[in-house]
């Protein structure tokens, strides 16, 4: 960024402020509390000026979604530098969801009505942990000879998606990734959305450890 102009740097800083303010509103009051007009007021600009940086609420949602995916993936990557395991992935995602429950709901909860996330902006950040998990499971020594996988055509869409991300795992690894991913995200969703009832918030880490152990890792 050394060759950028003062105007470009000012714009980048304003965009970063918009993201920070939007995240704080999301953390405090959920998606209903996120408002472009309120962000403009906090920035000290007229409401119409905010549209120089963010075209509409859908674009703001995309920014927050992309930032949330990046944040949780950064956390996972950082911890995996010291402890490479499926459990590390699970407990790190769980810890992030506790700190940012509304951000978790935005990226892994019920889709936002009348909003369609642009694939070119969200697929790469949104699949970073999946890619990491696929690579981790590809390198795992866990025995899978007794695992039954679906017919090859049933995995074609997943295979093609992973190929686009630069991965060529075999079908066993694809199914292991699907199973682990669905289990981890499913458990966290159940915890964040209160599906297990009161009391489990005290033993979330233990439940994640038991889940990963049950999966064979």
GROMACS .gro file of C-alpha atoms in nm:
model
  217
    1UNK     CA    1   0.000   0.000   0.000
    2UNK     CA    2   0.310   0.225  -0.009
    3UNK     CA    3   0.218   0.354  -0.357
    4UNK     CA    4  -0.139   0.442  -0.267
    5UNK     CA    5  -0.256   0.801  -0.261
    6UNK     CA    6  -0.386   0.977   0.051
    7UNK     CA    7  -0.734   0.960  -0.099
    8UNK     CA    8  -0.707   0.584  -0.152
    9UNK     CA    9  -0.580   0.533   0.202
   10UNK     CA   10  -0.863   0.744   0.340
   11UNK     CA   11  -1.116   0.536   0.148
   12UNK     CA   12  -0.969   0.209   0.274
   13UNK     CA   13  -0.978   0.338   0.631
   14UNK     CA   14  -1.341   0.444   0.592
   15UNK     CA   15  -1.431   0.102   0.451
   16UNK     CA   16  -1.254  -0.063   0.746
   17UNK     CA   17  -1.449   0.159   0.986
   18UNK     CA   18  -1.774   0.062   0.815
   19UNK     CA   19  -1.687  -0.305   0.866
   20UNK     CA   20  -1.596  -0.252   1.232
   21UNK     CA   21  -1.911  -0.054   1.306
   22UNK     CA   22  -2.130  -0.301   1.117
   23UNK     CA   23  -1.978  -0.591   1.311
   24UNK     CA   24  -2.037  -0.415   1.641
   25UNK     CA   25  -2.401  -0.349   1.551
   26UNK     CA   26  -2.438  -0.714   1.450
   27UNK     CA   27  -2.278  -0.831   1.776
   28UNK     CA   28  -2.494  -0.601   1.989
   29UNK     CA   29  -2.837  -0.633   1.827
   30UNK     CA   30  -2.826  -0.898   1.557
   31UNK     CA   31  -2.890  -0.840   1.191
   32UNK     CA   32  -3.193  -0.618   1.260
   33UNK     CA   33  -2.959  -0.374   1.434
   34UNK     CA   34  -2.738  -0.324   1.129
   35UNK     CA   35  -2.821   0.001   0.952
   36UNK     CA   36  -2.639   0.197   0.684
   37UNK     CA   37  -2.794   0.520   0.811
   38UNK     CA   38  -2.675   0.448   1.164
   39UNK     CA   39  -2.326   0.371   1.035
   40UNK     CA   40  -2.326   0.702   0.849
   41UNK     CA   41  -2.425   0.887   1.166
   42UNK     CA   42  -2.145   0.722   1.360
   43UNK     CA   43  -1.896   0.814   1.089
   44UNK     CA   44  -2.018   1.173   1.105
   45UNK     CA   45  -2.130   1.188   0.743
   46UNK     CA   46  -2.467   1.251   0.583
   47UNK     CA   47  -2.664   0.935   0.513
   48UNK     CA   48  -2.636   0.973   0.137
   49UNK     CA   49  -2.255   0.979   0.157
   50UNK     CA   50  -2.239   0.621   0.287
   51UNK     CA   51  -2.341   0.498  -0.057
   52UNK     CA   52  -2.007   0.615  -0.194
   53UNK     CA   53  -1.859   0.321  -0.003
   54UNK     CA   54  -2.143   0.068   0.020
   55UNK     CA   55  -2.404   0.056  -0.255
   56UNK     CA   56  -2.687  -0.092  -0.048
   57UNK     CA   57  -2.769  -0.315   0.247
   58UNK     CA   58  -2.703  -0.632   0.046
   59UNK     CA   59  -2.348  -0.516  -0.021
   60UNK     CA   60  -2.304  -0.442   0.349
   61UNK     CA   61  -2.424  -0.796   0.429
   62UNK     CA   62  -2.171  -0.934   0.184
   63UNK     CA   63  -1.894  -0.734   0.353
   64UNK     CA   64  -1.994  -0.864   0.697
   65UNK     CA   65  -2.030  -1.223   0.573
   66UNK     CA   66  -1.692  -1.214   0.403
   67UNK     CA   67  -1.532  -1.063   0.713
   68UNK     CA   68  -1.690  -1.326   0.941
   69UNK     CA   69  -1.571  -1.614   0.723
   70UNK     CA   70  -1.223  -1.462   0.715
   71UNK     CA   71  -1.216  -1.408   1.091
   72UNK     CA   72  -1.312  -1.763   1.185
   73UNK     CA   73  -1.079  -1.915   0.924
   74UNK     CA   74  -0.790  -1.698   1.047
   75UNK     CA   75  -0.852  -1.826   1.400
   76UNK     CA   76  -0.848  -2.187   1.281
   77UNK     CA   77  -0.531  -2.140   1.077
   78UNK     CA   78  -0.353  -1.972   1.367
   79UNK     CA   79  -0.430  -2.249   1.616
   80UNK     CA   80  -0.349  -2.525   1.366
   81UNK     CA   81   0.006  -2.390   1.349
   82UNK     CA   82   0.055  -2.536   1.698
   83UNK     CA   83  -0.187  -2.830   1.709
   84UNK     CA   84  -0.284  -3.001   1.385
   85UNK     CA   85  -0.596  -3.203   1.460
   86UNK     CA   86  -0.965  -3.227   1.384
   87UNK     CA   87  -1.037  -3.146   1.749
   88UNK     CA   88  -0.845  -2.820   1.711
   89UNK     CA   89  -1.068  -2.722   1.420
   90UNK     CA   90  -1.382  -2.805   1.617
   91UNK     CA   91  -1.295  -2.632   1.943
   92UNK     CA   92  -1.162  -2.324   1.763
   93UNK     CA   93  -1.482  -2.286   1.562
   94UNK     CA   94  -1.683  -2.340   1.879
   95UNK     CA   95  -1.486  -2.075   2.069
   96UNK     CA   96  -1.533  -1.826   1.784
   97UNK     CA   97  -1.908  -1.893   1.781
   98UNK     CA   98  -1.925  -1.816   2.154
   99UNK     CA   99  -1.749  -1.484   2.107
  100UNK     CA  100  -1.956  -1.392   1.801
  101UNK     CA  101  -2.291  -1.574   1.815
  102UNK     CA  102  -2.465  -1.328   1.584
  103UNK     CA  103  -2.186  -1.348   1.329
  104UNK     CA  104  -2.207  -1.726   1.347
  105UNK     CA  105  -2.582  -1.706   1.285
  106UNK     CA  106  -2.519  -1.482   0.985
  107UNK     CA  107  -2.286  -1.728   0.810
  108UNK     CA  108  -2.416  -2.065   0.931
  109UNK     CA  109  -2.773  -1.995   1.039
  110UNK     CA  110  -3.095  -1.939   0.848
  111UNK     CA  111  -3.037  -1.764   0.514
  112UNK     CA  112  -3.122  -1.394   0.510
  113UNK     CA  113  -3.455  -1.344   0.325
  114UNK     CA  114  -3.426  -1.187  -0.020
  115UNK     CA  115  -3.047  -1.191  -0.009
  116UNK     CA  116  -2.820  -1.395  -0.234
  117UNK     CA  117  -2.452  -1.397  -0.145
  118UNK     CA  118  -2.233  -1.332  -0.452
  119UNK     CA  119  -2.025  -1.644  -0.510
  120UNK     CA  120  -1.725  -1.455  -0.643
  121UNK     CA  121  -1.693  -1.271  -0.311
  122UNK     CA  122  -1.793  -1.534  -0.057
  123UNK     CA  123  -1.697  -1.879  -0.186
  124UNK     CA  124  -1.322  -1.851  -0.125
  125UNK     CA  125  -1.342  -1.711   0.231
  126UNK     CA  126  -1.644  -1.931   0.306
  127UNK     CA  127  -1.465  -2.253   0.208
  128UNK     CA  128  -1.126  -2.187   0.369
  129UNK     CA  129  -1.194  -2.409   0.671
  130UNK     CA  130  -1.345  -2.679   0.449
  131UNK     CA  131  -1.029  -2.678   0.237
  132UNK     CA  132  -0.812  -2.693   0.548
  133UNK     CA  133  -1.017  -2.981   0.685
  134UNK     CA  134  -1.000  -3.171   0.356
  135UNK     CA  135  -0.622  -3.140   0.350
  136UNK     CA  136  -0.602  -3.244   0.715
  137UNK     CA  137  -0.816  -3.552   0.655
  138UNK     CA  138  -0.620  -3.638   0.341
  139UNK     CA  139  -0.310  -3.658   0.558
  140UNK     CA  140  -0.480  -3.847   0.841
  141UNK     CA  141  -0.376  -4.203   0.918
  142UNK     CA  142  -0.730  -4.300   1.022
  143UNK     CA  143  -0.836  -4.626   0.860
  144UNK     CA  144  -1.132  -4.595   0.623
  145UNK     CA  145  -1.134  -4.933   0.449
  146UNK     CA  146  -1.467  -5.028   0.607
  147UNK     CA  147  -1.635  -4.699   0.522
  148UNK     CA  148  -1.900  -4.708   0.254
  149UNK     CA  149  -1.913  -4.416   0.014
  150UNK     CA  150  -2.200  -4.322  -0.218
  151UNK     CA  151  -2.182  -4.397  -0.590
  152UNK     CA  152  -1.930  -4.180  -0.772
  153UNK     CA  153  -2.197  -3.965  -0.939
  154UNK     CA  154  -2.341  -3.868  -0.599
  155UNK     CA  155  -2.014  -3.695  -0.509
  156UNK     CA  156  -1.958  -3.528  -0.845
  157UNK     CA  157  -2.077  -3.181  -0.737
  158UNK     CA  158  -1.858  -3.191  -0.426
  159UNK     CA  159  -1.567  -3.330  -0.625
  160UNK     CA  160  -1.597  -3.052  -0.881
  161UNK     CA  161  -1.622  -2.786  -0.611
  162UNK     CA  162  -1.306  -2.913  -0.443
  163UNK     CA  163  -1.133  -2.935  -0.780
  164UNK     CA  164  -1.209  -2.568  -0.840
  165UNK     CA  165  -1.037  -2.497  -0.509
  166UNK     CA  166  -0.728  -2.686  -0.620
  167UNK     CA  167  -0.796  -3.016  -0.437
  168UNK     CA  168  -0.822  -3.368  -0.579
  169UNK     CA  169  -0.917  -3.588  -0.279
  170UNK     CA  170  -1.043  -3.941  -0.326
  171UNK     CA  171  -1.405  -4.025  -0.248
  172UNK     CA  172  -1.323  -4.160   0.098
  173UNK     CA  173  -1.168  -3.827   0.196
  174UNK     CA  174  -1.461  -3.634   0.051
  175UNK     CA  175  -1.709  -3.833   0.261
  176UNK     CA  176  -1.494  -3.804   0.573
  177UNK     CA  177  -1.480  -3.427   0.520
  178UNK     CA  178  -1.856  -3.408   0.473
  179UNK     CA  179  -1.916  -3.615   0.787
  180UNK     CA  180  -1.677  -3.415   1.005
  181UNK     CA  181  -1.794  -3.079   0.871
  182UNK     CA  182  -2.163  -3.160   0.911
  183UNK     CA  183  -2.103  -3.291   1.263
  184UNK     CA  184  -1.901  -2.991   1.383
  185UNK     CA  185  -2.128  -2.727   1.230
  186UNK     CA  186  -2.436  -2.919   1.339
  187UNK     CA  187  -2.322  -2.937   1.700
  188UNK     CA  188  -2.232  -2.569   1.712
  189UNK     CA  189  -2.565  -2.474   1.558
  190UNK     CA  190  -2.749  -2.684   1.815
  191UNK     CA  191  -2.555  -2.513   2.094
  192UNK     CA  192  -2.585  -2.157   1.961
  193UNK     CA  193  -2.954  -2.188   1.878
  194UNK     CA  194  -3.052  -2.352   2.207
  195UNK     CA  195  -3.161  -2.684   2.060
  196UNK     CA  196  -3.026  -2.883   2.356
  197UNK     CA  197  -3.197  -2.673   2.620
  198UNK     CA  198  -3.045  -2.502   2.925
  199UNK     CA  199  -2.732  -2.618   3.104
  200UNK     CA  200  -2.526  -2.739   2.811
  201UNK     CA  201  -2.347  -2.404   2.783
  202UNK     CA  202  -2.131  -2.524   3.073
  203UNK     CA  203  -2.006  -2.831   2.888
  204UNK     CA  204  -1.976  -2.717   2.527
  205UNK     CA  205  -1.607  -2.803   2.497
  206UNK     CA  206  -1.664  -3.146   2.646
  207UNK     CA  207  -1.942  -3.212   2.395
  208UNK     CA  208  -1.714  -3.111   2.108
  209UNK     CA  209  -1.440  -3.339   2.239
  210UNK     CA  210  -1.688  -3.626   2.266
  211UNK     CA  211  -1.818  -3.561   1.916
  212UNK     CA  212  -1.473  -3.561   1.758
  213UNK     CA  213  -1.382  -3.876   1.952
  214UNK     CA  214  -1.700  -4.045   1.833
  215UNK     CA  215  -1.602  -3.958   1.477
  216UNK     CA  216  -1.279  -4.148   1.536
  217UNK     CA  217  -1.027  -3.867   1.574
   0.00000   0.00000   0.00000
